[in-house]
Coordinates of N, CA and C in Angstrom, one line a residue:
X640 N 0.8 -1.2 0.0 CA 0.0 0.0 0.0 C 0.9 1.3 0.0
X641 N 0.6 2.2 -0.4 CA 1.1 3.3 -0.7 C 1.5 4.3 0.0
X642 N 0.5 4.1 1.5 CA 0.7 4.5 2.7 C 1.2 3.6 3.6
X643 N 1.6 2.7 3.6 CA 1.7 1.7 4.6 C 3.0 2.4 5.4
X644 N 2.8 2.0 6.4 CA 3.8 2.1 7.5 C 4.7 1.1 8.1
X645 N 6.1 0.8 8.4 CA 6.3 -0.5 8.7 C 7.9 0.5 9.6
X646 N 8.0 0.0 10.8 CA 9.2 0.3 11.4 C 10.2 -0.7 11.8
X647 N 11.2 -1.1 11.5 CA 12.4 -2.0 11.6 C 12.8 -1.7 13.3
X648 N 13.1 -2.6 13.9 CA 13.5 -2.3 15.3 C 14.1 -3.2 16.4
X649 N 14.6 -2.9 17.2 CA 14.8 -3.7 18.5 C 14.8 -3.6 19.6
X650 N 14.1 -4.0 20.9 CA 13.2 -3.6 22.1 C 13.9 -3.1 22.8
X651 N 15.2 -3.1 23.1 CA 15.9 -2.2 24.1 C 16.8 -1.2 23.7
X652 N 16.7 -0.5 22.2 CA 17.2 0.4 21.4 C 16.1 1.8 22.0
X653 N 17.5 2.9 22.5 CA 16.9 4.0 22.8 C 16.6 4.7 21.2
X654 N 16.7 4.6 20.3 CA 17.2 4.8 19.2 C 15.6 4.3 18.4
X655 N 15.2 3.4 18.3 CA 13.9 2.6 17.9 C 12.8 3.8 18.6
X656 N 13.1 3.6 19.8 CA 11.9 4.4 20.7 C 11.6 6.0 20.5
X657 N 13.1 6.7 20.0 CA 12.6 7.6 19.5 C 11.7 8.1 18.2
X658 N 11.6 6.8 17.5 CA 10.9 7.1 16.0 C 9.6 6.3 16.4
X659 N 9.6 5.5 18.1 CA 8.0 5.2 18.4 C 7.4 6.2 18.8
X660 N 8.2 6.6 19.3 CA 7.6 8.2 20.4 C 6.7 9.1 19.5
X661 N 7.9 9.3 18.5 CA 7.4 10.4 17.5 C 6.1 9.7 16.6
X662 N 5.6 8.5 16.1 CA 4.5 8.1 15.8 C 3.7 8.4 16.2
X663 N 3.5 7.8 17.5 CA 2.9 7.6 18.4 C 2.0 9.3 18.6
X664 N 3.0 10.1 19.0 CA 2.4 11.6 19.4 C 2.0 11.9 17.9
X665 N 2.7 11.8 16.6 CA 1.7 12.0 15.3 C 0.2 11.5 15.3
X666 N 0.3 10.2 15.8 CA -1.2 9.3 15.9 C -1.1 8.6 14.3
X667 N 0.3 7.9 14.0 CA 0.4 7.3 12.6 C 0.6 5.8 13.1
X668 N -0.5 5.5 12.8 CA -0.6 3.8 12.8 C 0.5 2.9 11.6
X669 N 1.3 2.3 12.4 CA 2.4 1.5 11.8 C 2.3 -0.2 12.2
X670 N 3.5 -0.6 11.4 CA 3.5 -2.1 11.3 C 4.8 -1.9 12.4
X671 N 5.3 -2.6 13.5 CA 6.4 -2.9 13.8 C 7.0 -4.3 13.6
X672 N 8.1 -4.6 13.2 CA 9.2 -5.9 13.0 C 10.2 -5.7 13.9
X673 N 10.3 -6.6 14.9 CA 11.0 -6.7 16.1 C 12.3 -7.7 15.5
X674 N 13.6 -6.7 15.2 CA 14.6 -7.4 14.6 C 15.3 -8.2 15.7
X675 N 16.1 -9.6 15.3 CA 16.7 -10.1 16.0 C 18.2 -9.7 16.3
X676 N 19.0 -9.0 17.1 CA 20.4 -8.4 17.2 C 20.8 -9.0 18.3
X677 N 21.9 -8.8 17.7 CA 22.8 -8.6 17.0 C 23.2 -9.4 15.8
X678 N 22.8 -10.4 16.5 CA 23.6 -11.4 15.1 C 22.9 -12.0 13.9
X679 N 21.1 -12.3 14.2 CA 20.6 -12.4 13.3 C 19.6 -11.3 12.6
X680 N 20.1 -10.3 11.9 CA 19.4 -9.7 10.9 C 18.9 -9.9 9.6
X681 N 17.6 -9.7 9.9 CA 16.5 -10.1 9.3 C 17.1 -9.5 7.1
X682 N 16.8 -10.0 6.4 CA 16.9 -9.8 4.9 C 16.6 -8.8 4.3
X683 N 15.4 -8.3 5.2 CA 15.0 -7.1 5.2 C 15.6 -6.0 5.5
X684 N 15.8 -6.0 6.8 CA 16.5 -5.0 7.6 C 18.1 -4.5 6.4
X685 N 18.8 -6.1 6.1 CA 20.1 -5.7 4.8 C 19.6 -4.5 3.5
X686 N 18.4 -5.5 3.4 CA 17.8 -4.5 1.6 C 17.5 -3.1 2.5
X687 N 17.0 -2.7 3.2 CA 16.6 -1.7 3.6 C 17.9 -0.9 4.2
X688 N 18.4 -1.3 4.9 CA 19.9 -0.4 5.2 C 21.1 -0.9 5.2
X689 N 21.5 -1.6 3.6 CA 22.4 -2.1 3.2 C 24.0 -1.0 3.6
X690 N 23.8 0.2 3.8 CA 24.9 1.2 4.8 C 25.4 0.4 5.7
X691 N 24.7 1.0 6.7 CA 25.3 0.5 8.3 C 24.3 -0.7 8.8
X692 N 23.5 -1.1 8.0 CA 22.7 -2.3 8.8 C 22.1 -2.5 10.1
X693 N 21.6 -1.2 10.0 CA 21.0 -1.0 11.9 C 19.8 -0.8 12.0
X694 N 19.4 -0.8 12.7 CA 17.9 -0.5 12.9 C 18.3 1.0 13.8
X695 N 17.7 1.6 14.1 CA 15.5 1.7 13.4 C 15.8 2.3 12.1
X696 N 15.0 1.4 11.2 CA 14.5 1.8 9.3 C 13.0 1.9 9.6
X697 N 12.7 2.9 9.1 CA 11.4 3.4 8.7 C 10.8 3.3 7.2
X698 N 10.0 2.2 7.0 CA 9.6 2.1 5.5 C 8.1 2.7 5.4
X699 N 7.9 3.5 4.4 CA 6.6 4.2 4.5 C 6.8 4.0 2.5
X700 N 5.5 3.6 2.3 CA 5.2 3.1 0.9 C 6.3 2.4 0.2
X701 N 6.9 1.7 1.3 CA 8.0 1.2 0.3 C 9.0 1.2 0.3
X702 N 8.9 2.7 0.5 CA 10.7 3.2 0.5 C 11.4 3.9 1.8
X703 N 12.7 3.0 2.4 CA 13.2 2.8 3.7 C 13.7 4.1 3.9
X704 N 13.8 4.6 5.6 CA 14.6 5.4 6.0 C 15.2 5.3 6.9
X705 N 16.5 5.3 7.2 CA 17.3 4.8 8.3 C 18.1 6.5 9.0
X706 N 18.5 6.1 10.3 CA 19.1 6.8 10.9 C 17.8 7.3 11.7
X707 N 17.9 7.3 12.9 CA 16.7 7.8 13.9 C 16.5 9.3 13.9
X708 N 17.7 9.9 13.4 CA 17.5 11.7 13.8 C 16.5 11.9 12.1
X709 N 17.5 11.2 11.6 CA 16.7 11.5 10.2 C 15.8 11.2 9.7
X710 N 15.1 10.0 10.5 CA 13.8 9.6 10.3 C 12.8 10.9 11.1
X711 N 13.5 10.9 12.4 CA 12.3 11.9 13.1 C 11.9 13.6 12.2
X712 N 12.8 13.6 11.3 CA 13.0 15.0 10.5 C 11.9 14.4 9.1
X713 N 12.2 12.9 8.5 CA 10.9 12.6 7.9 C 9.0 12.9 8.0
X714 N 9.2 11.8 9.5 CA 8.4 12.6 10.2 C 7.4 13.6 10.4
X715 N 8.0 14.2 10.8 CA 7.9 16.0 10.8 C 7.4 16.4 9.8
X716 N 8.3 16.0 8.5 CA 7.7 16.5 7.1 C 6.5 16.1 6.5
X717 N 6.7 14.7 7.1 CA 5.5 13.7 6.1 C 4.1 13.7 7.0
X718 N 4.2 13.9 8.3 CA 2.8 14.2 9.0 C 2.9 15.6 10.0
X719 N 2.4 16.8 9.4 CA 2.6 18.0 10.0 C 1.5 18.3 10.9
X720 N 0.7 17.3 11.9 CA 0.0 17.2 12.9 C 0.9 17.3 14.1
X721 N 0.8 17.9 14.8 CA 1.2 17.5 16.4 C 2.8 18.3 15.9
X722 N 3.2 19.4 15.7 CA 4.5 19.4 15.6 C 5.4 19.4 16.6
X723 N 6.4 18.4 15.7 CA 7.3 18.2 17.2 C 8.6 19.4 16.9
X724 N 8.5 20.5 15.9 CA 9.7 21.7 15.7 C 9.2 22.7 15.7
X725 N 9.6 24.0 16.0 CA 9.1 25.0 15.8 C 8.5 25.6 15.0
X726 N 7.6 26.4 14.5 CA 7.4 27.0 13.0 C 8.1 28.3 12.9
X727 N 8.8 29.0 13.9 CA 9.7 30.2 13.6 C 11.0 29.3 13.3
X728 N 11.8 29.8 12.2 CA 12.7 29.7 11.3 C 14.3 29.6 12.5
X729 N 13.9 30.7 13.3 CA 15.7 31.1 14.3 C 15.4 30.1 15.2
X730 N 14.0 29.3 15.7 CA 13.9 28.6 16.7 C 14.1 27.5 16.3
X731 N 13.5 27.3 15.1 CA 13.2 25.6 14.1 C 14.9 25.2 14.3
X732 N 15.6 26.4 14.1 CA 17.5 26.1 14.0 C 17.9 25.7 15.1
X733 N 17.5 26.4 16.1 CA 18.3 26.0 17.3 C 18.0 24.6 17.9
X734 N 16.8 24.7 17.4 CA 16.2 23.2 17.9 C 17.4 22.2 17.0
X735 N 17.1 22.3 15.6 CA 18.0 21.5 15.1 C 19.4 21.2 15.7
X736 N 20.1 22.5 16.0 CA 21.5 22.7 16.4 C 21.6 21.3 17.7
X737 N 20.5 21.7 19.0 CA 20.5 20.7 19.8 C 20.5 19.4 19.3
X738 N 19.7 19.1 18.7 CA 19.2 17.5 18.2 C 20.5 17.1 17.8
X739 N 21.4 18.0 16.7 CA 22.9 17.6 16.2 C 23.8 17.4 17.1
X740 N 23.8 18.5 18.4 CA 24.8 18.1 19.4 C 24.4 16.8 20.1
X741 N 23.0 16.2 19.8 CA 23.1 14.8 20.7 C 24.5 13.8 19.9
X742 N 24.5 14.2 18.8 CA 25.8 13.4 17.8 C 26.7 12.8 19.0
X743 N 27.3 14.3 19.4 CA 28.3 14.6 20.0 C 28.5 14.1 21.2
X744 N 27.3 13.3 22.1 CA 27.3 12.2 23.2 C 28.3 10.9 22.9
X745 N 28.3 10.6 21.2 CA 28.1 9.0 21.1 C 29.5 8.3 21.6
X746 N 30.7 9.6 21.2 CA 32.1 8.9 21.4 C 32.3 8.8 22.8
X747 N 31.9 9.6 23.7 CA 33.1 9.4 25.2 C 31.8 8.8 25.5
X748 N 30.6 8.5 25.4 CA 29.7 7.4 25.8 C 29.7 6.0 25.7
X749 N 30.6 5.8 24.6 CA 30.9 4.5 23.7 C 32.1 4.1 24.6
X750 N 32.8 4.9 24.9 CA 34.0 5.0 25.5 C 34.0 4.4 26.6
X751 N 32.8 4.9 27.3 CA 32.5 4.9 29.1 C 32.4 3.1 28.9
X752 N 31.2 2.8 27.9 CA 30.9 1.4 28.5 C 31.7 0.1 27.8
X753 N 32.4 0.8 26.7 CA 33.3 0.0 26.5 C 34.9 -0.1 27.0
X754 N 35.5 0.6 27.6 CA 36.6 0.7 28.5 C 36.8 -0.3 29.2
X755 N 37.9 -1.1 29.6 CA 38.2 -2.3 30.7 C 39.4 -0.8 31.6
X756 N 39.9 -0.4 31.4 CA 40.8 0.8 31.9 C 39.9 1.6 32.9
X757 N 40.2 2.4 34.2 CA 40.2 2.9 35.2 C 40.1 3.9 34.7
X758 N 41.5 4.7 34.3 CA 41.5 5.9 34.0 C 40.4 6.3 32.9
X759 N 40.8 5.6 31.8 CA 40.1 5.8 30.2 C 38.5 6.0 30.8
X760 N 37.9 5.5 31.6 CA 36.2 5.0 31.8 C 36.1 6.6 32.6
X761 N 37.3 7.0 33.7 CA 36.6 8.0 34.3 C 37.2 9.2 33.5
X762 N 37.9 9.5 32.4 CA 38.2 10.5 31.2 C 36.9 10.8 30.4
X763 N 36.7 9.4 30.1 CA 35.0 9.2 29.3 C 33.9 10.2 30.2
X764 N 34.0 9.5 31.7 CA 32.8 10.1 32.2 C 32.6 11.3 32.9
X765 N 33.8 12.5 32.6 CA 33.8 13.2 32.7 C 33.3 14.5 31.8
X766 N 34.1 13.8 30.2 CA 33.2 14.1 29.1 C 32.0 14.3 29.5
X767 N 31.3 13.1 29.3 CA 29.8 12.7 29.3 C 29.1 14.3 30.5
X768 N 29.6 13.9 31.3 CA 28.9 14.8 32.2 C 29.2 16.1 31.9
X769 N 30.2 16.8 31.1 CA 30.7 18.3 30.4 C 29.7 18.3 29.5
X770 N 29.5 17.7 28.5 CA 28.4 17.8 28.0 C 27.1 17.9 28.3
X771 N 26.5 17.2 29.3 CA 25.2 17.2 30.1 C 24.9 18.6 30.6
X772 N 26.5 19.0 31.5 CA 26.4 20.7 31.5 C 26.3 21.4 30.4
X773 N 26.8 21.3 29.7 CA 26.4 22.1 28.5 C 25.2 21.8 27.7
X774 N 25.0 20.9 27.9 CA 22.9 20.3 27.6 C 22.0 21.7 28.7
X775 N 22.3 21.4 29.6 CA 21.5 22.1 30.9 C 21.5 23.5 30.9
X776 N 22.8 24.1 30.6 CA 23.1 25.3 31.1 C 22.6 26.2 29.3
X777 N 23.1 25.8 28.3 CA 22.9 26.4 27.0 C 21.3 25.7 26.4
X778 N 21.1 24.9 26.8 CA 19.8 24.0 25.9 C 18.3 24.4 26.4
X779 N 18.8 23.9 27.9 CA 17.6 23.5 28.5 C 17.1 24.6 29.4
X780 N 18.0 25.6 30.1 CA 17.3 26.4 30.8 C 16.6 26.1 31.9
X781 N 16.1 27.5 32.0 CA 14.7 27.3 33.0 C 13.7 26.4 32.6
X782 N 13.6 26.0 31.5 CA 12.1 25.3 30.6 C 11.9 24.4 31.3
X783 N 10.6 23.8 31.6 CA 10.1 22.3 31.9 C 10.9 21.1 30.9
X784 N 10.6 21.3 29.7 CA 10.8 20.9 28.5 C 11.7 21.8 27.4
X785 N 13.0 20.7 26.9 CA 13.3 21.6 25.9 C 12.3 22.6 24.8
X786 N 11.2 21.7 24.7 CA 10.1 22.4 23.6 C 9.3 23.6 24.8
X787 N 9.7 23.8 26.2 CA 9.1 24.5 26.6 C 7.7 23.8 27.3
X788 N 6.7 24.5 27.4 CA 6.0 23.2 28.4 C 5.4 21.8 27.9
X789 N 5.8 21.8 26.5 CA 5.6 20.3 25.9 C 7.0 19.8 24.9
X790 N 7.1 18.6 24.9 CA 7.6 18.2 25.0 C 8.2 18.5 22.6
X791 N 9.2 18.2 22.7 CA 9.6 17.9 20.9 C 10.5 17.1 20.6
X792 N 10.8 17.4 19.3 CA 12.1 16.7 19.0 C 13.6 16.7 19.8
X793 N 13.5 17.7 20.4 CA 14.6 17.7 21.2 C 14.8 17.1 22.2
X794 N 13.4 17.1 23.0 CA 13.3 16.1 24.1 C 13.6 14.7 23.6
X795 N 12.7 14.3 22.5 CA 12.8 12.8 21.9 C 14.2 11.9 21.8
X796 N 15.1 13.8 20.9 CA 16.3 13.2 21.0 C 17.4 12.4 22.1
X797 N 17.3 13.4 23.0 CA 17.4 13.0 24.5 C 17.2 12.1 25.5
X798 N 16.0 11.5 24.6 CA 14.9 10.8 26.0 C 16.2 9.8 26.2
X799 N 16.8 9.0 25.7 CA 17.6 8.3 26.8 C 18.4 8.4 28.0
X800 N 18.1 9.6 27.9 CA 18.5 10.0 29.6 C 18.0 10.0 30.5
X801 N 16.5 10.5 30.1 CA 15.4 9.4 31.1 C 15.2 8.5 31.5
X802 N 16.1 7.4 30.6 CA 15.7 6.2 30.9 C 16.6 5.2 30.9
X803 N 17.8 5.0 30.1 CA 18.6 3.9 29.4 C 19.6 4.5 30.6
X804 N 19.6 5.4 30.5 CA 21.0 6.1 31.3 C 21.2 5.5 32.4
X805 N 20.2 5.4 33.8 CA 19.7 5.1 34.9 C 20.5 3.6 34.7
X806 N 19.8 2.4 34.0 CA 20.7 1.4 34.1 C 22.5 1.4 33.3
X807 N 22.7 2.2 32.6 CA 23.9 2.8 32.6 C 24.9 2.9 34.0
X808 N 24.5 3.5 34.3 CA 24.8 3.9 35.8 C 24.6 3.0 37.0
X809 N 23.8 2.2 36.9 CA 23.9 0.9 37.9 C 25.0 0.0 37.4
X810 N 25.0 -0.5 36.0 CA 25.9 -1.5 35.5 C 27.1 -0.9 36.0
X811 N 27.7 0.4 35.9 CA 29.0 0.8 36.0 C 29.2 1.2 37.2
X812 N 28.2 1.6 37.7 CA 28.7 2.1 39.5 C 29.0 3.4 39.7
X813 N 28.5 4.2 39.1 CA 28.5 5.4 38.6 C 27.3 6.2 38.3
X814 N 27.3 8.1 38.5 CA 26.6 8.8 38.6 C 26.6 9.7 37.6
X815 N 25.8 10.0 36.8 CA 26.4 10.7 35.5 C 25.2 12.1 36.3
X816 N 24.1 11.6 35.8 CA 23.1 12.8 35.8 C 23.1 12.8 37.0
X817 N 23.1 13.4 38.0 CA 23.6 13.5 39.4 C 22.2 14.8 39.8
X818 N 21.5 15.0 40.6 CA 20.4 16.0 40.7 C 20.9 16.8 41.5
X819 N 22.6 16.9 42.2 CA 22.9 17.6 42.9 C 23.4 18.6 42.1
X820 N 24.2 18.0 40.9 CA 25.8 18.9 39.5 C 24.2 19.6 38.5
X821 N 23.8 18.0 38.6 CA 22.6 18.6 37.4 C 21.3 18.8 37.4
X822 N 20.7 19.7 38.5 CA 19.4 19.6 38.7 C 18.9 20.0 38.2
X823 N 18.5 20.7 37.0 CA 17.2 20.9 35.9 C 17.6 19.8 35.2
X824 N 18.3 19.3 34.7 CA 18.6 18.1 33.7 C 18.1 17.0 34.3
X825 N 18.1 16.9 35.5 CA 17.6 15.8 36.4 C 16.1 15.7 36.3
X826 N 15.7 16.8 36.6 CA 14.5 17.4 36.8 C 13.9 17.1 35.4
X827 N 14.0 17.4 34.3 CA 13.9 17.4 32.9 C 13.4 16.0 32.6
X828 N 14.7 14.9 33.1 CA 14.1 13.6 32.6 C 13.1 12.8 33.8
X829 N 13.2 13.4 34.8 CA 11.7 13.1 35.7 C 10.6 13.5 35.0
X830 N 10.3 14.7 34.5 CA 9.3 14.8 33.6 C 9.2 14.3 32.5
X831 N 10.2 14.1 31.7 CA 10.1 13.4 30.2 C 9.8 11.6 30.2
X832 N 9.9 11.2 31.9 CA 9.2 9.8 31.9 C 8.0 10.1 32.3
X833 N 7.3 11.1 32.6 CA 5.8 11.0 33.1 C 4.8 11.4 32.0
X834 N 5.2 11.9 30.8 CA 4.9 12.4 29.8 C 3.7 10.8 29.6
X835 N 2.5 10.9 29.0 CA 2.2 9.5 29.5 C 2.6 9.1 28.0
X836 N 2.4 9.8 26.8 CA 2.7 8.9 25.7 C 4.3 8.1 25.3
X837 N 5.3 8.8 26.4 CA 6.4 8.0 26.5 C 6.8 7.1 27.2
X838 N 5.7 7.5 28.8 CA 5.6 6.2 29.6 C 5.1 4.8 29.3
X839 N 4.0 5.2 28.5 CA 3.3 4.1 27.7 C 4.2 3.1 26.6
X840 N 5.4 4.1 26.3 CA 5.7 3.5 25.6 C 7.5 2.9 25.6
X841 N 7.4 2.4 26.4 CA 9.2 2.1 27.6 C 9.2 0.5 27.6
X842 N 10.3 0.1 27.5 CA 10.8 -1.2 27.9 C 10.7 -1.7 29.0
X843 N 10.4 -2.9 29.5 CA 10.7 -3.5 30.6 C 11.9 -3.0 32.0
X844 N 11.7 -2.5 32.7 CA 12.5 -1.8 32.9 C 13.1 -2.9 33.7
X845 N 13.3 -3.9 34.4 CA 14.1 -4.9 35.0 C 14.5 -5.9 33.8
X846 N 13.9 -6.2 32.9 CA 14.4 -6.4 31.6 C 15.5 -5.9 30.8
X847 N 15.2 -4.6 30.7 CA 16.3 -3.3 30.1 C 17.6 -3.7 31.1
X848 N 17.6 -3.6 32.3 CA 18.5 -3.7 33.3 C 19.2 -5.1 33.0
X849 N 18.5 -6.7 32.8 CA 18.8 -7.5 32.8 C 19.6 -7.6 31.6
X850 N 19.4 -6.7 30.3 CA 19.7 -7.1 29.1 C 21.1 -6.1 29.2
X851 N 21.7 -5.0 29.8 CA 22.5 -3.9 30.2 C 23.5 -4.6 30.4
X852 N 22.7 -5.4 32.1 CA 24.1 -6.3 32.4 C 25.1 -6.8 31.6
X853 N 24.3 -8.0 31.0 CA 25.2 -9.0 30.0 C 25.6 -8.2 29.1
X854 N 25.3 -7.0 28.0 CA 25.7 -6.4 27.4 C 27.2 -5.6 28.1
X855 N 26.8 -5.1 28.8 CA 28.2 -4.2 29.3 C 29.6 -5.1 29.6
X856 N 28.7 -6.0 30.4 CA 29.5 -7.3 31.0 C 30.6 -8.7 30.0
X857 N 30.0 -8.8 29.1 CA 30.0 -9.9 27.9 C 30.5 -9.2 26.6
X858 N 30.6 -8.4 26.6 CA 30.8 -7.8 25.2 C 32.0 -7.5 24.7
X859 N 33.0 -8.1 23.7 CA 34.3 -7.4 23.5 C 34.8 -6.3 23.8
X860 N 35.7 -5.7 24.7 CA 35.9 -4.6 25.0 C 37.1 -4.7 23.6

């Protein structure tokens, strides 16, 4: 069908959940395919993001879209109900600017949970938390919400700080978002889990934790 909807994915990907999120608040009824990862991806999932082979791909009549920031910017375009960006032009930017600096998490993050080194893990998580400052102090403000009293793409971008982060921080023994260093940021993802269309739509959360473990734990450093 020419409208069909179909999302490529995997249950404990903070990455998947941002292109549910953003459905979900559109009100665009989709197909989901719950990929098997790591190791067995589906034929589909190859023809559709023969690139990097990752999920979340977004197929809408057919034809796939991968990358989560870029899907959610799809989105936006293709159902202009519920917007999750601004309509002023200087604000639509900055919003973008944020969503681009989430990029800029992925290396000393990648860093943190892949590290077997002492030093290297607490270099990493220093990073991580310079950034967070600079999320809080330039991004976020006084606002409830990056979008201000509801919630957008910016928040979406984010949301795994609400959520994935928390068992982050159990598996490692460590305190990233701290509500003492970072209290509106703290504050921020208390609200962005009560939001009900994102609570509604969250992983197993002793699940998430159970699957963290072995991941952090088991994984080729």
């Amino acid at each position: 069908m020419a409208d069909e909807v179909k999302l490529h994915g995997f249950w404990p990907s903070p990455f998947s959940h941002r292109v549910i999120w953003a459905l979900k608040i559109k009100g665009v009824d989709y197909d989901y395919t719950e990929e098997d990862l790591p190791h067995n991806k589906s034929e589909l999932l190859l023809k559709y993001n023969p690139v990097y082979k990752k999920i979340p791909v977004l197929v809408h009549g057919g034809k796939p879209i991968a990358e989560s920031l870029i899907i959610l910017e799809y989105i936006e375009d293709t159902w202009p109900q519920n917007p999750l960006l601004p309509t002023d032009p200087y604000e639509k930017a900055l919003a973008r600017f944020w969503i681009k600096f989430a990029e800029t998490m992925g290396p000393p993050f990648r860093a943190l949970i892949s590290s077997t080194d002492e030093e290297e893990q607490e270099k990493a998580a220093k990073e991580v938390v310079e950034r967070l400052k600079t999320l809080e102090e330039k991004a976020l403000g006084d606002k409830k919400f990056f979008g201000g009293d509801a919630i957008n793409m910016v928040d979406i971008a984010y949301g795994l700080l609400g959520y994935w982060l928390k068992n982050v921080e159990i598996v490692l023994g460590m305190r990233l978002l701290d509500p003492n260093t970072l209290p509106r940021l703290y504050e921020w993802a208390e609200n962005f889990m009560k939001v009900p269309v994102i609570q509604e739509n969250l992983p197993d959360r002793e699940k998430l934790l159970a699957y963290a473990r072995e991941r952090f734990t088991t994984e080729p450093k």
